[in-house]
N, CA and C of each residue as an Amber inpcrd file, in Angstrom:
protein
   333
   0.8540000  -1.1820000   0.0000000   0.0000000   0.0000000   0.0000000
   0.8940000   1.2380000   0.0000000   0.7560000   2.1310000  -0.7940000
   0.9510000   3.3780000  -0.8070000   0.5480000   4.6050000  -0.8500000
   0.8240000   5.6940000   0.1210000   0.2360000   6.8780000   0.5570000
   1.2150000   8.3870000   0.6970000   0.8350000   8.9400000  -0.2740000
   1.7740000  10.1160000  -0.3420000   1.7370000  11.0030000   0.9870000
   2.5940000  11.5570000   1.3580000   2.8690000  12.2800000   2.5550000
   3.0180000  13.6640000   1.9680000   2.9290000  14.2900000   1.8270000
   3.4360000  15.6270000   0.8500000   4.6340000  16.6240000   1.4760000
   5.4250000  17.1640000   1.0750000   6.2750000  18.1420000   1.6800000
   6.5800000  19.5610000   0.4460000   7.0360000  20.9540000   1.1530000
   7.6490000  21.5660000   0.3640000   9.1080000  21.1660000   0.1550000
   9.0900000  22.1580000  -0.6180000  10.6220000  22.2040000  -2.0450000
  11.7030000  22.5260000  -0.5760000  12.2860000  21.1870000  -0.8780000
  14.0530000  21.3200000   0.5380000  13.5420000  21.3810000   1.6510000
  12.5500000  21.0660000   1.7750000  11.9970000  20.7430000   3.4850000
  11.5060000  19.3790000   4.1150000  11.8080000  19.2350000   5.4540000
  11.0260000  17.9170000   5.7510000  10.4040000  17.9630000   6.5070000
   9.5510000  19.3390000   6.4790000   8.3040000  19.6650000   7.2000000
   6.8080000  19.3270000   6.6250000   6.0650000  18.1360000   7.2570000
   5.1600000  18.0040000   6.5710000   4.0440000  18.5720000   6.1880000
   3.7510000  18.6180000   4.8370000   2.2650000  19.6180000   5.1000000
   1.1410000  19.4570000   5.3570000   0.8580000  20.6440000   5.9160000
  -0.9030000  20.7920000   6.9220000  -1.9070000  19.5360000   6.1840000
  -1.9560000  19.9240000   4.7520000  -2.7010000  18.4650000   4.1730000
  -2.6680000  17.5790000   4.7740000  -1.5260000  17.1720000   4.7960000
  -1.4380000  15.8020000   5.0400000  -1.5040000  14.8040000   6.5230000
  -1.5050000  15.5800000   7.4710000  -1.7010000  15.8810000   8.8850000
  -3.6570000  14.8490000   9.0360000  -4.2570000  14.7380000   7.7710000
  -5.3210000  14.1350000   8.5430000  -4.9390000  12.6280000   7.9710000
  -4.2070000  12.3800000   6.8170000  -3.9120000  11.0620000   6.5550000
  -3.1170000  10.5280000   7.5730000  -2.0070000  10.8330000   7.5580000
  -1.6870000  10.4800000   8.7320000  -2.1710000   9.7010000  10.4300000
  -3.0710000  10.6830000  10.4980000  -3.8790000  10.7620000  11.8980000
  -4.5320000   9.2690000  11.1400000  -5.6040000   9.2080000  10.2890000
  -5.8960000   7.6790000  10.2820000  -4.9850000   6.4790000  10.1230000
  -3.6570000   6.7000000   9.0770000  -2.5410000   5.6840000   9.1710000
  -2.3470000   5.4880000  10.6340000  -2.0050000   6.1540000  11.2910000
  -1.6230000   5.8230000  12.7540000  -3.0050000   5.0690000  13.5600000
  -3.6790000   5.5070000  13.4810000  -5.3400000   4.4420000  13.9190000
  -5.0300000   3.3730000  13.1520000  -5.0240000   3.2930000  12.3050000
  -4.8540000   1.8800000  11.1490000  -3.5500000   0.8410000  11.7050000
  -2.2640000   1.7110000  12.1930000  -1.3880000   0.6290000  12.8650000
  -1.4200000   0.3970000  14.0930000  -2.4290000   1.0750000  14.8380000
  -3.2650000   1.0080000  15.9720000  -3.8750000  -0.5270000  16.3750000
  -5.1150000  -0.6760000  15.2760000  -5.7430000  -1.3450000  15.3220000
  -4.8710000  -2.8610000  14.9080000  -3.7710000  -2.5120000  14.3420000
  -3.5920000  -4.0730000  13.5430000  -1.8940000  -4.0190000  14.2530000
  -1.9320000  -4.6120000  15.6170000  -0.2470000  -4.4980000  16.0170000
   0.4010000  -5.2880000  15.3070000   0.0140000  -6.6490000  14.6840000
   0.2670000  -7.7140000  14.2270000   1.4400000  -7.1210000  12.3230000
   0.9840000  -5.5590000  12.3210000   1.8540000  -4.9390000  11.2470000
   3.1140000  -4.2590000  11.4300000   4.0790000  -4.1810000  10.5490000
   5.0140000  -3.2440000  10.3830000   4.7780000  -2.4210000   9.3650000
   5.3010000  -1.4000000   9.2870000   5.4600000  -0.0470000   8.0400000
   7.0640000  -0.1200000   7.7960000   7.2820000   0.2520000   6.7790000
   8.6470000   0.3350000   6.3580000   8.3620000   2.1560000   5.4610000
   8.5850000   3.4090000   5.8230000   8.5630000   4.6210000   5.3180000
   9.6580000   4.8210000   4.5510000   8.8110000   4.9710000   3.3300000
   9.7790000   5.4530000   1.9340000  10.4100000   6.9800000   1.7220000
  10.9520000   8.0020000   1.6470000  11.0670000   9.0850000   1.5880000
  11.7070000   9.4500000   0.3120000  11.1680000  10.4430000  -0.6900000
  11.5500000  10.8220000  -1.7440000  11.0420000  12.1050000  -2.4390000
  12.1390000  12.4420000  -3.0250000  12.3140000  13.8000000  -3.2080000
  12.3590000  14.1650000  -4.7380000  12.6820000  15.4350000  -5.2370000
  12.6200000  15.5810000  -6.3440000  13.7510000  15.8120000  -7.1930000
  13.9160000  16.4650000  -8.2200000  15.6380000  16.2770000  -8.7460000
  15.8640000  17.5720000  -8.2500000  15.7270000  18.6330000  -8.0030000
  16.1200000  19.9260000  -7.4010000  17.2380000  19.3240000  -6.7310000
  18.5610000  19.7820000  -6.5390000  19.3530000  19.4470000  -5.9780000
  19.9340000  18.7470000  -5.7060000  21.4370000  18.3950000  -5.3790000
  22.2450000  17.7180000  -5.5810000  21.7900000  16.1160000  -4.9440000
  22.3690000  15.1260000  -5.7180000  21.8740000  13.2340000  -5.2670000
  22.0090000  13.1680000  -3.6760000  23.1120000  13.7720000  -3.0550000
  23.6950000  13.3500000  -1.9920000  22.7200000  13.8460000  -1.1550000
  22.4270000  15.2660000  -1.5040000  21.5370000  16.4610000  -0.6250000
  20.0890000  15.7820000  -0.4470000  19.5460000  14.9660000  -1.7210000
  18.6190000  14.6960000  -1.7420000  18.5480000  13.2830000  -0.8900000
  19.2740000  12.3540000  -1.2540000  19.3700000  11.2620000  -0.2380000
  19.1620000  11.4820000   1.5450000  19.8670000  12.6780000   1.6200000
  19.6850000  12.8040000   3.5900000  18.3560000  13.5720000   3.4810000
  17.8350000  14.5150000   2.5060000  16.5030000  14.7470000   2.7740000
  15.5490000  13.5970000   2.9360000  15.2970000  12.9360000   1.9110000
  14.1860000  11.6890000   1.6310000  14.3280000  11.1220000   2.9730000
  15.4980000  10.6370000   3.6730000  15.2090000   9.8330000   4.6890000
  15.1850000  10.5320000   6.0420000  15.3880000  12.1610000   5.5580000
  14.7040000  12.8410000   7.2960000  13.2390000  12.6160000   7.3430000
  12.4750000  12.7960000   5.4000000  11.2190000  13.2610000   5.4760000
  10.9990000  11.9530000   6.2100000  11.1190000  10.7150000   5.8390000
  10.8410000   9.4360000   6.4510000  11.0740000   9.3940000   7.8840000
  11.8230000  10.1560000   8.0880000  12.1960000  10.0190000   9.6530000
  11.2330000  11.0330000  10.6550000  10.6170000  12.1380000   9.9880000
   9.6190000  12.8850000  10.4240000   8.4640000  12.0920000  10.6510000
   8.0240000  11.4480000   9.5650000   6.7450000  10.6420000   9.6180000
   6.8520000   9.4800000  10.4440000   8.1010000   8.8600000  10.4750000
   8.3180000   7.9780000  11.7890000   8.1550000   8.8230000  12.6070000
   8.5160000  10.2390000  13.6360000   8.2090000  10.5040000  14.4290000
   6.9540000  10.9540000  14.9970000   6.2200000  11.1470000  13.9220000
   4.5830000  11.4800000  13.8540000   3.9040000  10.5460000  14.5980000
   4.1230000   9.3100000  14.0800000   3.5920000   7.8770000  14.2910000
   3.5230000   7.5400000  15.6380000   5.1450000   7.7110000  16.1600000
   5.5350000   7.3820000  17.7490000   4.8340000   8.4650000  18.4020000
   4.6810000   9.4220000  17.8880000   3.9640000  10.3110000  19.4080000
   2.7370000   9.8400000  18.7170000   1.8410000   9.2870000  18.3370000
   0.5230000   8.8330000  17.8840000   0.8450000   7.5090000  18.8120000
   1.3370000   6.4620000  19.2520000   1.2550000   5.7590000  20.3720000
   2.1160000   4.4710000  19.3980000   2.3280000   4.6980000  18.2710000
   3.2860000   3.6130000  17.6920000   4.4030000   2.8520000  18.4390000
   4.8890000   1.9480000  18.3200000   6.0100000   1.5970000  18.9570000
   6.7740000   2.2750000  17.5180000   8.1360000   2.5010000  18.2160000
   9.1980000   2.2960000  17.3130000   9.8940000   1.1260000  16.5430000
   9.3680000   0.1710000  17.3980000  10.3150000  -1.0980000  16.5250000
   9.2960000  -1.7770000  15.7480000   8.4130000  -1.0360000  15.2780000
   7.3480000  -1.4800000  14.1390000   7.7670000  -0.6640000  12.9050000
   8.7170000   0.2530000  12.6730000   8.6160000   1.1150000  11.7530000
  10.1790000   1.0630000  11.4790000  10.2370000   1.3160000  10.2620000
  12.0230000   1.0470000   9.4980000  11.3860000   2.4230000   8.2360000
  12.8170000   3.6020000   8.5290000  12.9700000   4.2170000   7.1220000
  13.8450000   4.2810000   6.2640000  13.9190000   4.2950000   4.8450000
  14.3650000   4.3140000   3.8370000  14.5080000   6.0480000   3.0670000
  15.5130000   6.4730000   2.7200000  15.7200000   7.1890000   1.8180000
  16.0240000   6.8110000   0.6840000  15.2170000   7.2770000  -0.6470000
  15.6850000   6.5970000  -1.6920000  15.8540000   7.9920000  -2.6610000
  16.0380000   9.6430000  -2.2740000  16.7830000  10.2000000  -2.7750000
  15.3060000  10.6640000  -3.8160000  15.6060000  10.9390000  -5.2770000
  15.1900000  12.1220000  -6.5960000  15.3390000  10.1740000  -7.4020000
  15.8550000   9.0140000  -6.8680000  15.8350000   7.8330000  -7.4820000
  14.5810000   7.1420000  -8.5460000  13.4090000   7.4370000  -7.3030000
  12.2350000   6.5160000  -7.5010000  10.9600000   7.9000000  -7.9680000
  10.8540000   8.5490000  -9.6090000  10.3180000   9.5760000  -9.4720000
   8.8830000   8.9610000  -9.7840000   7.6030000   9.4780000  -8.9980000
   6.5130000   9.0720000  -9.9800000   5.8400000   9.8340000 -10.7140000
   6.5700000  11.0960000 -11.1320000   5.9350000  11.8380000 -11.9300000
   7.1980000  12.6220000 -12.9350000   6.9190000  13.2420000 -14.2720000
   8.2200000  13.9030000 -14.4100000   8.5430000  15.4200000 -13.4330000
   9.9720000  15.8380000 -13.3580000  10.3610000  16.3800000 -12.7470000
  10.5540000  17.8190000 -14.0600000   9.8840000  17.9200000 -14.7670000
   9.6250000  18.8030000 -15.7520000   9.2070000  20.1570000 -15.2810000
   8.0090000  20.0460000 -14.2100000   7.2900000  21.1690000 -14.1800000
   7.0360000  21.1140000 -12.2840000   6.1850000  22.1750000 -11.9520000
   6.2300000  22.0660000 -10.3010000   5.1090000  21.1690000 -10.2100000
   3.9920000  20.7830000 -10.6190000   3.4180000  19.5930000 -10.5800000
   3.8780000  18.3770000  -9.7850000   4.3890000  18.3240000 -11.0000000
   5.2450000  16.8500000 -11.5340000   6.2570000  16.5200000 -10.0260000
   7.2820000  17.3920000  -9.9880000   8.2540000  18.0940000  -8.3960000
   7.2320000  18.0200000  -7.5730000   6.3890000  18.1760000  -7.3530000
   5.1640000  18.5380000  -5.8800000   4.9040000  17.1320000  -6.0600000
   4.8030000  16.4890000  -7.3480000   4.3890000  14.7960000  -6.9530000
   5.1430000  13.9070000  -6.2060000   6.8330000  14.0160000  -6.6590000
   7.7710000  13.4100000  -6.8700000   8.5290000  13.7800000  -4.8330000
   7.8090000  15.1270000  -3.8240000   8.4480000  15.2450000  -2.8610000
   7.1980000  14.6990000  -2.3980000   7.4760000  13.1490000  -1.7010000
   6.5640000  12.7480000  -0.7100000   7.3010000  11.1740000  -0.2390000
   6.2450000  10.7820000   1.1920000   6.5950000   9.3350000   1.4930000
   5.5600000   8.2790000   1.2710000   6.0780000   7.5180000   1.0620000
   5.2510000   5.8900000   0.5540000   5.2990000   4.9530000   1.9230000
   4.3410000   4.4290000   2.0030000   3.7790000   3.5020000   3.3430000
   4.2110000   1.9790000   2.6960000   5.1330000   1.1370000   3.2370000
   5.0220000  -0.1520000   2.7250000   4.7070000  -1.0990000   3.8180000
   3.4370000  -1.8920000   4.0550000   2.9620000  -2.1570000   5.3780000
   3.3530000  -4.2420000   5.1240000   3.7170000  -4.9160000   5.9080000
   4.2620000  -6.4560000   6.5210000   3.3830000  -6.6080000   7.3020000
   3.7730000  -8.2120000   7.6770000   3.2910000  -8.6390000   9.1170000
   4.5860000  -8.6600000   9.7030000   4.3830000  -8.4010000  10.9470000
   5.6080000  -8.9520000  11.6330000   5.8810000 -10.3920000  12.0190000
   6.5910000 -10.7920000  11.6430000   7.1400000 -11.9620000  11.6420000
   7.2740000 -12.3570000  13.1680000
C-alpha cells in the first residue's frame, strides 16, 4: 500500500494536508499491532543526489516521528531514503516536483 505524505521544495516539514492522513494511518497501525510499516522518503531532482538522499530519509524520519507520538512503537517502523531515485511523476514542471516530494507507506506482518 501506498500513501503520499506531501512536503515543500528542501523541506522535511510536513504539510498541513497531510496531517489528517496520517492521523488515520496511525489508527490503522493502531488497530492491527500484528503490522510493520517500512517509510519510503523521496524527493525531487532539485538538488544535488547526496543532498537529496539525507533529505528523503529525514522526510521518512519525520513521519516515523509522527507515528511514535501517535502511540506507535518504534520497533514497528524502518525508514528508507531513496533520494530524486524513484520519481513518480516527471520532474519537468512544479506539478510533476510537488508529486515526486513525498513518502510511501510499505505495510508487513511482523514476523
Amino acid at each position: 500500500s501506498t500513501t503520499g505524505i506531501k512536503f515543500d521544495v528542501n523541506s522535511d516539514k510536513i504539510k498541513g494536508e497531510s496531517y489528517g492522513t496520517l492521523k488515520d494511518f496511525a489508527g490503522v497501525m493502531s488497530e492491527n499491532p500484528a503490522v510493520k510499516v517500512k517509510i519510503i522518503g523521496h524527493t525531487d531532482n532539485i538538488g544535488s543526489e547526496e543532498d537529496n538522499l539525507l533529505l528523503s530519509l529525514n522526510r521518512a524520519k519525520v513521519v516515523s516521528d509522527f507515528l511514535v507520538n501517535k502511540g506507535i512503537l518504534r520497533e514497528r517502523i524502518s525508514c528508507i531514503g531513496k533520494g530524486e531515485s524513484n520519481p513518480i511523476d516527471d520532474n519537468l514542471n512544479e506539478n510533476g516536483r510537488r508529486n515526486n516530494r513525498r513518502t510511501e507507506f510499505r505495510l508487513s506482518k511482523i514476523k
